[in-house]
CSV table of C-alpha atoms in Angstrom, one decimal:
chain,number,residue,atom,x,y,z
A,1,MET,CA,-24.2,-7.1,3.8
A,2,ALA,CA,-26.2,-9.1,1.3
A,3,THR,CA,-29.9,-8.3,1.1
A,4,GLY,CA,-32.6,-10.9,0.8
A,5,ASP,CA,-33.0,-9.9,-2.9
A,6,ASP,CA,-29.3,-10.5,-3.4
A,7,SER,CA,-29.5,-13.9,-1.8
A,8,SER,CA,-32.4,-15.0,-3.9
A,9,THR,CA,-30.7,-13.8,-7.1
A,10,SER,CA,-27.6,-15.8,-6.2
A,11,ALA,CA,-29.7,-18.9,-5.5
A,12,ALA,CA,-31.5,-18.5,-8.8
A,13,ALA,CA,-28.2,-18.2,-10.6
A,14,ARG,CA,-27.0,-21.4,-9.1
A,15,ARG,CA,-30.1,-23.2,-10.1
A,16,ARG,CA,-29.9,-21.9,-13.7
A,17,LEU,CA,-26.3,-22.9,-14.3
A,18,PRO,CA,-26.0,-25.9,-16.6
A,19,PRO,CA,-25.0,-29.2,-14.9
A,20,GLY,CA,-21.8,-29.2,-17.0
A,21,ILE,CA,-20.6,-26.0,-15.3
A,22,TRP,CA,-21.1,-27.6,-11.8
A,23,ALA,CA,-19.3,-30.8,-13.0
A,24,LEU,CA,-16.3,-28.8,-14.3
A,25,GLY,CA,-16.2,-26.9,-11.0
A,26,PHE,CA,-16.0,-30.2,-9.0
A,27,VAL,CA,-13.4,-31.6,-11.5
A,28,SER,CA,-11.2,-28.6,-10.8
A,29,MET,CA,-11.7,-28.9,-7.1
A,30,LEU,CA,-10.8,-32.6,-6.9
A,31,MET,CA,-7.7,-32.2,-9.1
A,32,ASP,CA,-6.6,-29.2,-7.0
A,33,VAL,CA,-7.0,-31.2,-3.8
A,34,SER,CA,-4.8,-34.0,-5.3
A,35,SER,CA,-2.2,-31.6,-6.7
A,36,GLU,CA,-1.9,-29.5,-3.5
A,37,MET,CA,-1.6,-32.6,-1.3
A,38,ILE,CA,1.5,-33.4,-3.3
A,39,HIS,CA,2.9,-29.9,-3.9
A,40,ALA,CA,2.7,-29.1,-0.2
A,41,LEU,CA,5.2,-31.8,0.6
A,42,LEU,CA,7.1,-32.3,-2.6
A,43,PRO,CA,9.9,-29.8,-1.9
A,44,ILE,CA,10.6,-31.5,1.4
A,45,TYR,CA,10.5,-34.9,-0.1
A,46,LEU,CA,12.9,-33.9,-2.9
A,47,VAL,CA,15.4,-32.5,-0.5
A,48,THR,CA,15.2,-34.9,2.4
A,49,THR,CA,14.4,-38.2,0.7
A,50,LEU,CA,15.8,-37.9,-2.8
A,51,GLY,CA,18.7,-35.7,-1.9
A,52,ALA,CA,17.9,-32.9,-4.4
A,53,SER,CA,19.3,-29.4,-3.9
A,54,THR,CA,17.2,-26.3,-3.5
A,55,LEU,CA,18.5,-25.2,-6.9
A,56,ALA,CA,17.1,-28.4,-8.4
A,57,VAL,CA,13.7,-27.8,-6.7
A,58,GLY,CA,13.5,-24.3,-8.2
A,59,PHE,CA,14.6,-25.6,-11.6
A,60,ILE,CA,11.9,-28.3,-11.6
A,61,GLU,CA,9.1,-25.8,-10.6
A,62,GLY,CA,10.2,-23.2,-13.1
A,63,ILE,CA,10.4,-25.6,-16.1
A,64,ALA,CA,7.0,-27.2,-15.0
A,65,GLU,CA,5.1,-23.9,-14.9
A,66,ALA,CA,6.7,-22.5,-18.1
A,67,THR,CA,5.7,-25.8,-19.9
A,68,ALA,CA,2.1,-25.4,-18.7
A,69,SER,CA,1.9,-21.8,-19.9
A,70,ILE,CA,3.2,-22.5,-23.4
A,71,THR,CA,1.1,-25.6,-23.9
A,72,LYS,CA,-2.1,-23.6,-23.2
A,73,VAL,CA,-1.8,-21.6,-26.4
A,74,PHE,CA,-1.6,-24.7,-28.6
A,75,SER,CA,-4.3,-26.7,-26.8
A,76,GLY,CA,-6.7,-23.7,-27.0
A,77,ALA,CA,-6.1,-23.3,-30.7
A,78,LEU,CA,-6.4,-27.1,-31.2
A,79,SER,CA,-9.8,-27.1,-29.5
A,80,ASP,CA,-11.0,-24.4,-32.0
A,81,TRP,CA,-9.6,-26.5,-34.9
A,82,LEU,CA,-11.2,-29.8,-33.7
A,83,GLY,CA,-14.4,-28.2,-32.5
A,84,ARG,CA,-14.1,-30.6,-29.4
A,85,ARG,CA,-13.2,-29.0,-26.2
A,86,LYS,CA,-14.1,-31.8,-23.8
A,87,LEU,CA,-11.8,-34.2,-25.4
A,88,LEU,CA,-8.7,-32.1,-24.8
A,89,ALA,CA,-9.8,-31.1,-21.3
A,90,ALA,CA,-10.3,-34.8,-20.5
A,91,ILE,CA,-6.8,-35.7,-21.9
A,92,GLY,CA,-5.3,-33.0,-19.8
A,93,TYR,CA,-6.9,-34.2,-16.6
A,94,GLY,CA,-6.1,-37.8,-17.5
A,95,LEU,CA,-2.4,-37.0,-17.9
A,96,ALA,CA,-2.4,-35.3,-14.5
A,97,ALA,CA,-4.2,-38.3,-12.9
A,98,PHE,CA,-2.0,-41.0,-14.3
A,99,THR,CA,1.2,-39.2,-13.2
A,100,LYS,CA,0.1,-39.0,-9.5
A,101,PRO,CA,1.2,-42.6,-8.7
A,102,VAL,CA,4.7,-41.9,-10.0
A,103,PHE,CA,5.4,-39.6,-7.0
A,104,PRO,CA,5.2,-42.2,-4.3
A,105,LEU,CA,6.8,-44.8,-6.5
A,106,ALA,CA,9.8,-42.6,-7.6
A,107,GLU,CA,13.2,-43.7,-6.4
A,108,THR,CA,15.2,-41.1,-8.3
A,109,LEU,CA,15.0,-37.4,-9.0
A,110,GLY,CA,14.6,-38.1,-12.7
A,111,TRP,CA,11.3,-39.9,-12.2
A,112,VAL,CA,9.9,-37.0,-10.2
A,113,VAL,CA,11.1,-34.5,-12.9
A,114,ALA,CA,9.3,-36.5,-15.6
A,115,ALA,CA,6.1,-36.8,-13.6
A,116,ARG,CA,6.0,-33.1,-12.7
A,117,PHE,CA,6.7,-32.3,-16.4
A,118,VAL,CA,3.9,-34.5,-17.7
A,119,ASP,CA,1.6,-33.2,-14.9
A,120,ARG,CA,2.1,-29.6,-16.0
A,121,ILE,CA,1.7,-30.6,-19.7
A,122,GLY,CA,-1.7,-32.0,-18.6
A,123,LYS,CA,-2.5,-28.7,-16.9
A,124,GLY,CA,-1.5,-26.8,-20.0
A,125,ILE,CA,-3.6,-29.0,-22.3
A,126,ARG,CA,-6.8,-28.7,-20.2
A,127,GLY,CA,-6.7,-25.0,-19.2
A,128,ALA,CA,-7.8,-23.1,-22.3
A,129,PRO,CA,-10.3,-25.8,-23.6
A,130,ARG,CA,-11.9,-26.0,-20.2
A,131,ASP,CA,-12.4,-22.2,-19.9
A,132,ALA,CA,-13.7,-22.1,-23.5
A,133,LEU,CA,-16.1,-24.9,-22.7
A,134,ILE,CA,-17.4,-23.0,-19.7
A,135,ALA,CA,-18.0,-20.0,-22.0
A,136,ASP,CA,-19.7,-22.3,-24.5
A,137,LEU,CA,-22.0,-23.9,-21.9
A,138,ALA,CA,-22.9,-20.8,-19.8
A,139,PRO,CA,-25.7,-18.5,-21.0
A,140,PRO,CA,-24.2,-15.1,-21.8
A,141,GLN,CA,-26.1,-13.5,-18.9
A,142,LEU,CA,-24.6,-16.1,-16.4
A,143,ARG,CA,-21.0,-16.1,-17.6
A,144,GLY,CA,-19.8,-14.2,-14.5
A,145,ALA,CA,-21.5,-16.7,-12.2
A,146,ALA,CA,-20.2,-19.7,-14.2
A,147,PHE,CA,-16.5,-18.6,-14.0
A,148,GLY,CA,-16.9,-17.5,-10.4
A,149,LEU,CA,-18.3,-20.9,-9.4
A,150,ARG,CA,-15.5,-22.8,-11.1
A,151,GLN,CA,-12.9,-20.5,-9.5
A,152,SER,CA,-14.5,-20.8,-6.1
A,153,LEU,CA,-14.6,-24.6,-6.2
A,154,ASP,CA,-11.0,-24.7,-7.6
A,155,THR,CA,-9.8,-22.5,-4.7
A,156,VAL,CA,-11.5,-24.8,-2.2
A,157,GLY,CA,-9.2,-27.5,-3.4
A,158,ALA,CA,-6.2,-25.1,-3.0
A,159,PHE,CA,-6.7,-25.0,0.8
A,160,VAL,CA,-8.4,-28.4,1.4
A,161,GLY,CA,-5.4,-30.2,-0.2
A,162,PRO,CA,-2.7,-28.8,2.1
A,163,LEU,CA,-5.0,-29.3,5.2
A,164,LEU,CA,-5.5,-32.9,4.2
A,165,ALA,CA,-1.7,-33.3,3.7
A,166,VAL,CA,-1.0,-31.9,7.2
A,167,GLY,CA,-3.7,-34.1,8.8
A,168,LEU,CA,-2.4,-37.2,7.0
A,169,MET,CA,1.2,-36.4,8.0
A,170,TRP,CA,0.1,-36.4,11.6
A,171,LEU,CA,-2.0,-39.6,11.3
A,172,THR,CA,0.7,-41.5,9.5
A,173,SER,CA,3.7,-40.3,11.5
A,174,GLU,CA,5.0,-38.2,8.6
A,175,ASN,CA,4.8,-40.9,6.0
A,176,ILE,CA,5.1,-38.8,2.8
A,177,PRO,CA,4.7,-41.6,0.2
A,178,LEU,CA,1.5,-42.7,1.9
A,179,VAL,CA,0.1,-39.1,1.7
A,180,PHE,CA,1.1,-39.1,-2.0
A,181,TRP,CA,-0.9,-42.4,-2.5
A,182,ALA,CA,-3.9,-40.8,-0.9
A,183,ALA,CA,-3.7,-37.9,-3.4
A,184,VAL,CA,-4.2,-40.4,-6.2
A,185,VAL,CA,-7.9,-40.9,-5.2
A,186,PRO,CA,-9.2,-37.4,-5.9
A,187,ALA,CA,-7.1,-37.2,-9.1
A,188,PHE,CA,-8.9,-40.2,-10.6
A,189,GLY,CA,-12.2,-38.9,-9.3
A,190,ALA,CA,-11.7,-35.7,-11.3
A,191,PHE,CA,-10.8,-37.7,-14.4
A,192,ALA,CA,-13.9,-39.9,-14.1
A,193,LEU,CA,-16.1,-36.9,-13.5
A,194,ILE,CA,-15.1,-35.1,-16.7
A,195,VAL,CA,-15.3,-38.3,-18.8
A,196,PHE,CA,-18.8,-39.2,-17.7
A,197,ALA,CA,-20.5,-35.9,-16.5
A,198,VAL,CA,-19.2,-33.3,-19.0
A,199,HIS,CA,-20.3,-32.9,-22.6
A,200,ASP,CA,-19.4,-30.4,-25.4
A,201,ALA,CA,-22.0,-27.7,-26.0
A,202,PRO,CA,-23.8,-27.8,-29.4
A,203,ARG,CA,-22.0,-25.6,-31.9
A,204,PRO,CA,-24.1,-22.5,-32.6
A,205,ALA,CA,-25.6,-22.1,-36.0
A,206,GLY,CA,-23.4,-20.1,-38.3
A,207,VAL,CA,-20.2,-20.8,-36.3
A,208,ASP,CA,-17.7,-22.7,-38.5
A,209,ILE,CA,-14.7,-24.7,-37.3
A,210,VAL,CA,-11.5,-22.6,-37.6
A,211,ARG,CA,-8.8,-24.4,-39.6
A,212,GLN,CA,-5.8,-22.1,-38.8
A,213,PRO,CA,-6.7,-20.5,-35.4
A,214,LEU,CA,-3.2,-19.1,-34.8
A,215,SER,CA,-2.8,-17.5,-38.3
A,216,VAL,CA,-2.5,-13.8,-38.6
A,217,ALA,CA,-5.8,-13.6,-40.4
A,218,GLU,CA,-7.7,-15.4,-37.6
A,219,LEU,CA,-5.9,-13.5,-34.8
A,220,ARG,CA,-7.1,-10.2,-36.4
A,221,ARG,CA,-10.6,-11.3,-35.8
A,222,LEU,CA,-10.0,-11.0,-32.1
A,223,PRO,CA,-11.4,-7.5,-31.3
A,224,ALA,CA,-9.6,-4.6,-29.7
A,225,GLU,CA,-11.6,-5.1,-26.5
A,226,TYR,CA,-10.0,-8.6,-26.2
A,227,TRP,CA,-6.4,-7.4,-26.7
A,228,TRP,CA,-7.0,-4.6,-24.2
A,229,THR,CA,-8.2,-7.1,-21.7
A,230,VAL,CA,-5.1,-9.2,-22.2
A,231,ALA,CA,-2.8,-6.2,-21.9
A,232,LEU,CA,-4.6,-4.9,-18.8
A,233,SER,CA,-4.4,-8.4,-17.2
A,234,ALA,CA,-0.7,-8.5,-17.8
A,235,VAL,CA,-0.1,-5.2,-16.1
A,236,PHE,CA,-2.3,-6.2,-13.2
A,237,THR,CA,-0.4,-9.5,-12.9
A,238,LEU,CA,2.8,-7.6,-12.4
A,239,ALA,CA,1.2,-6.4,-9.2
A,240,ARG,CA,0.1,-9.8,-7.9
A,241,PHE,CA,3.4,-11.7,-7.8
A,242,SER,CA,3.8,-15.2,-6.5
A,243,GLU,CA,2.1,-15.9,-3.2
A,244,ALA,CA,5.4,-17.2,-1.9
A,245,PHE,CA,6.1,-13.6,-1.0
A,246,LEU,CA,3.1,-13.7,1.4
A,247,VAL,CA,4.8,-16.6,3.1
A,248,LEU,CA,8.1,-14.7,3.2
A,249,ARG,CA,6.4,-11.7,4.8
A,250,ALA,CA,4.9,-14.0,7.5
A,251,GLN,CA,8.3,-15.4,8.3
A,252,GLU,CA,9.8,-11.9,8.4
A,253,ILE,CA,7.4,-10.7,11.1
A,254,GLY,CA,8.0,-13.7,13.2
A,255,VAL,CA,5.2,-16.2,12.5
A,256,ALA,CA,6.3,-19.7,13.7
A,257,ALA,CA,7.4,-22.1,10.9
A,258,THR,CA,4.7,-24.6,11.8
A,259,LEU,CA,2.0,-21.9,11.3
A,260,VAL,CA,3.3,-20.4,8.1
A,261,PRO,CA,1.2,-22.8,5.9
A,262,PHE,CA,-2.0,-21.3,7.3
A,263,VAL,CA,-1.0,-18.0,5.6
A,264,LEU,CA,-2.1,-19.4,2.3
A,265,VAL,CA,-5.0,-21.3,3.9
A,266,LEU,CA,-6.5,-18.0,5.2
A,267,MET,CA,-6.0,-16.3,1.8
A,268,ASN,CA,-7.5,-19.1,-0.1
A,269,VAL,CA,-10.5,-19.4,2.2
A,270,VAL,CA,-11.3,-15.7,1.5
A,271,TYR,CA,-10.7,-16.3,-2.2
A,272,ALA,CA,-13.0,-19.2,-2.4
A,273,LEU,CA,-15.8,-17.5,-0.4
A,274,SER,CA,-15.7,-14.4,-2.6
A,275,SER,CA,-15.3,-15.8,-6.1
A,276,TYR,CA,-18.8,-17.0,-6.7
A,277,PRO,CA,-20.6,-13.9,-5.2
A,278,ALA,CA,-18.3,-11.7,-7.3
A,279,GLY,CA,-19.3,-13.7,-10.4
A,280,VAL,CA,-23.0,-13.3,-9.7
A,281,LEU,CA,-22.5,-9.5,-9.2
A,282,ALA,CA,-20.6,-9.4,-12.5
A,283,ASP,CA,-23.8,-10.6,-14.3
A,284,ARG,CA,-25.9,-7.8,-12.8
A,285,PHE,CA,-23.6,-4.8,-12.8
A,286,ASP,CA,-21.0,-3.2,-15.1
A,287,ARG,CA,-18.0,-5.6,-15.2
A,288,PRO,CA,-15.2,-3.0,-15.6
A,289,ARG,CA,-16.5,-1.2,-12.5
A,290,LEU,CA,-16.4,-4.4,-10.4
A,291,LEU,CA,-13.0,-5.1,-11.8
A,292,ALA,CA,-11.9,-1.6,-10.7
A,293,LEU,CA,-13.0,-2.6,-7.1
A,294,GLY,CA,-10.8,-5.7,-7.4
A,295,PHE,CA,-7.8,-3.7,-8.5
A,296,ALA,CA,-8.3,-1.2,-5.7
A,297,LEU,CA,-8.5,-4.1,-3.2
A,298,LEU,CA,-5.0,-5.2,-4.4
A,299,VAL,CA,-3.7,-1.7,-3.9
A,300,ALA,CA,-5.0,-1.8,-0.3
A,301,ALA,CA,-3.6,-5.3,0.2
A,302,ASP,CA,-0.1,-4.4,-0.9
A,303,LEU,CA,-0.1,-1.2,1.2
A,304,ALA,CA,-1.3,-3.2,4.3
A,305,LEU,CA,1.4,-5.8,3.8
A,306,GLY,CA,4.1,-3.2,3.1
A,307,LEU,CA,3.3,-0.5,5.6
A,308,VAL,CA,1.3,-2.0,8.5
A,309,ASP,CA,3.5,-3.8,11.0
A,310,GLY,CA,2.9,-7.1,12.8
A,311,LEU,CA,0.2,-9.7,12.7
A,312,ALA,CA,-2.5,-7.1,12.2
A,313,GLY,CA,-1.0,-5.9,8.9
A,314,LEU,CA,-0.4,-9.5,7.7
A,315,ALA,CA,-4.0,-10.6,8.5
A,316,LEU,CA,-5.5,-7.5,6.9
A,317,GLY,CA,-3.3,-7.9,3.8
A,318,LEU,CA,-4.1,-11.6,3.4
A,319,VAL,CA,-7.9,-11.0,3.7
A,320,LEU,CA,-7.7,-8.1,1.1
A,321,TRP,CA,-5.5,-10.3,-1.1
A,322,GLY,CA,-8.0,-13.1,-1.1
A,323,LEU,CA,-10.8,-10.7,-1.8
A,324,HIS,CA,-9.0,-9.1,-4.7
A,325,MET,CA,-8.4,-12.6,-6.2
A,326,GLY,CA,-12.1,-13.5,-5.8
A,327,MET,CA,-13.1,-10.1,-7.4
A,328,THR,CA,-10.8,-10.4,-10.4
A,329,GLN,CA,-9.9,-13.9,-11.7
A,330,GLY,CA,-13.3,-15.1,-12.7
A,331,LEU,CA,-14.2,-11.7,-13.9
A,332,LEU,CA,-11.2,-11.4,-16.2
A,333,ALA,CA,-12.1,-14.8,-17.7
A,334,ALA,CA,-15.7,-13.6,-18.3
A,335,LEU,CA,-14.4,-10.5,-20.1
A,336,VAL,CA,-12.3,-12.7,-22.4
A,337,ALA,CA,-15.4,-14.9,-23.1
A,338,ASP,CA,-17.4,-11.7,-23.8
A,339,ALA,CA,-14.9,-10.3,-26.3
A,340,ALA,CA,-13.8,-13.4,-28.2
A,341,PRO,CA,-15.7,-14.8,-31.2
A,342,ALA,CA,-17.3,-18.2,-30.3
A,343,ALA,CA,-15.1,-20.0,-33.0
A,344,LEU,CA,-11.9,-18.6,-31.4
A,345,ARG,CA,-12.6,-18.9,-27.7
A,346,GLY,CA,-10.0,-21.7,-27.2
A,347,THR,CA,-7.3,-19.6,-28.9
A,348,ALA,CA,-8.3,-16.5,-27.0
A,349,PHE,CA,-8.0,-18.2,-23.6
A,350,GLY,CA,-4.8,-19.9,-24.6
A,351,LEU,CA,-3.1,-16.5,-25.5
A,352,PHE,CA,-4.6,-14.9,-22.4
A,353,ASN,CA,-3.2,-17.6,-20.1
A,354,LEU,CA,0.2,-17.5,-21.9
A,355,VAL,CA,0.6,-13.8,-21.4
A,356,GLY,CA,-0.6,-14.1,-17.8
A,357,GLY,CA,1.9,-16.8,-17.1
A,358,LEU,CA,4.8,-14.8,-18.5
A,359,ALA,CA,3.7,-11.7,-16.6
A,360,LEU,CA,3.5,-13.7,-13.3
A,361,LEU,CA,7.1,-15.0,-13.9
A,362,ALA,CA,8.3,-11.4,-14.6
A,363,ALA,CA,6.4,-10.2,-11.5
A,364,SER,CA,8.0,-12.7,-9.2
A,365,VAL,CA,11.5,-11.9,-10.6
A,366,ILE,CA,10.9,-8.2,-10.1
A,367,ALA,CA,9.5,-8.7,-6.6
A,368,GLY,CA,12.4,-10.9,-5.6
A,369,ALA,CA,15.0,-8.4,-6.9
A,370,LEU,CA,13.3,-5.5,-5.0
A,371,TRP,CA,13.0,-7.5,-1.8
A,372,ASP,CA,16.7,-8.4,-1.9
A,373,ALA,CA,17.8,-4.8,-2.8
A,374,TYR,CA,15.4,-2.7,-0.8
A,375,GLY,CA,13.3,-4.8,1.5
A,376,SER,CA,9.8,-6.2,1.7
A,377,ALA,CA,8.1,-2.8,2.0
A,378,THR,CA,9.4,-1.6,-1.4
A,379,THR,CA,8.2,-4.9,-3.0
A,380,PHE,CA,4.6,-4.4,-1.8
A,381,ILE,CA,4.6,-0.7,-2.6
A,382,ALA,CA,5.8,-1.4,-6.1
A,383,GLY,CA,2.9,-4.0,-6.4
A,384,ALA,CA,0.5,-1.3,-5.3
A,385,ALA,CA,1.9,1.0,-8.0
A,386,PHE,CA,1.4,-1.6,-10.8
A,387,ALA,CA,-2.2,-2.2,-9.6
A,388,ALA,CA,-2.9,1.5,-9.7
A,389,VAL,CA,-1.6,1.7,-13.3
A,390,ALA,CA,-4.0,-1.2,-14.2
A,391,LEU,CA,-6.8,0.7,-12.5
A,392,VAL,CA,-6.3,3.6,-14.7
A,393,GLY,CA,-6.1,1.3,-17.7
A,394,LEU,CA,-9.7,0.2,-17.0
A,395,LEU,CA,-11.1,3.5,-18.3
A,396,PRO,CA,-10.4,2.7,-22.0
A,397,LEU,CA,-11.7,-0.8,-21.6
A,398,ARG,CA,-15.0,0.4,-20.3
A,399,GLY,CA,-15.2,2.8,-23.2
A,400,ARG,CA,-14.5,0.0,-25.7
A,401,ARG,CA,-17.2,-2.2,-24.2
A,402,GLN,CA,-19.7,0.6,-24.3
A,403,ALA,CA,-18.8,1.3,-27.9
A,404,SER,CA,-19.2,-2.3,-28.9
């Protein structure tokens, strides 16, 4: 339980965070509300209204996410080369906003594919520059709180969006295009907020613009601590495969289809509530030790989901899964910001996100293969094993940080 001293420290951290950090947090939240309102219903719309096959749905989603991951590398490097992070972040959010009206207007599958593709390009363009901008704006002693706040607000959007979609479906007698039109409003709110309320941080004295950020010579400037963080994150990501497997586990134990969406709502509520406090703690205590706690929570979550039967095991696993996300995602971003030189932060976050995206794809493929061959318990136990390996890998990272 938090003490009065902990509460006052958290409140002080919130007051000291620059306004641009808060603005970026609400930008993320509004765009996530919009995107999740659409994504919660898009597979149904594609199949029932546009006549797409489930194979086509999977193909669309796979191409979209792969595009976002690859784009992040180049947008991050470009933000280092231009020395202007806000511009690229605003372009990314703008692309996402202007594609939203295409979904209710689309009459063919091709239009939806194009809109989804451009939307994910927008996500790829904004991701690394936005994270680098947070690192630029946040005082070093408040980086954990800054990344935790953005992650917390972003995750609020992840569960508010589907809840709004469910409520609007009920109010409109399941009029999916009308729900899609409603999703346009928060998307343009996010775009307006980043255009008018966010500004680039002044470039620190002595930090030059990098002209070839992806060259071998510049990549060698990224220290061993950074590369170890990237490698560790990749191994850890193999343990936290797609959250679709949480939904499949709920279906397996007999949760009614109408209640299955609340699986991700519960997980994301815990995620949102824990991200910011975890970020504040990361600014006060040893970050690798806190990250170790997050890794241990994933081990416990996987074991609960794999070995504890019934609703009790599912609920325990979802809560622990949400806690581990809150304890790790913002903290890993803070570690990247700590390790990367200021002039290469965009490139550093781009590479970090690319490796993470590829690892998540591999994790989901491995999880699906294990599930089909040996059952759900084996999938979650394998996840616990990967998380345990990542936990051991934290020891060298802690040593490198102490040495540096």
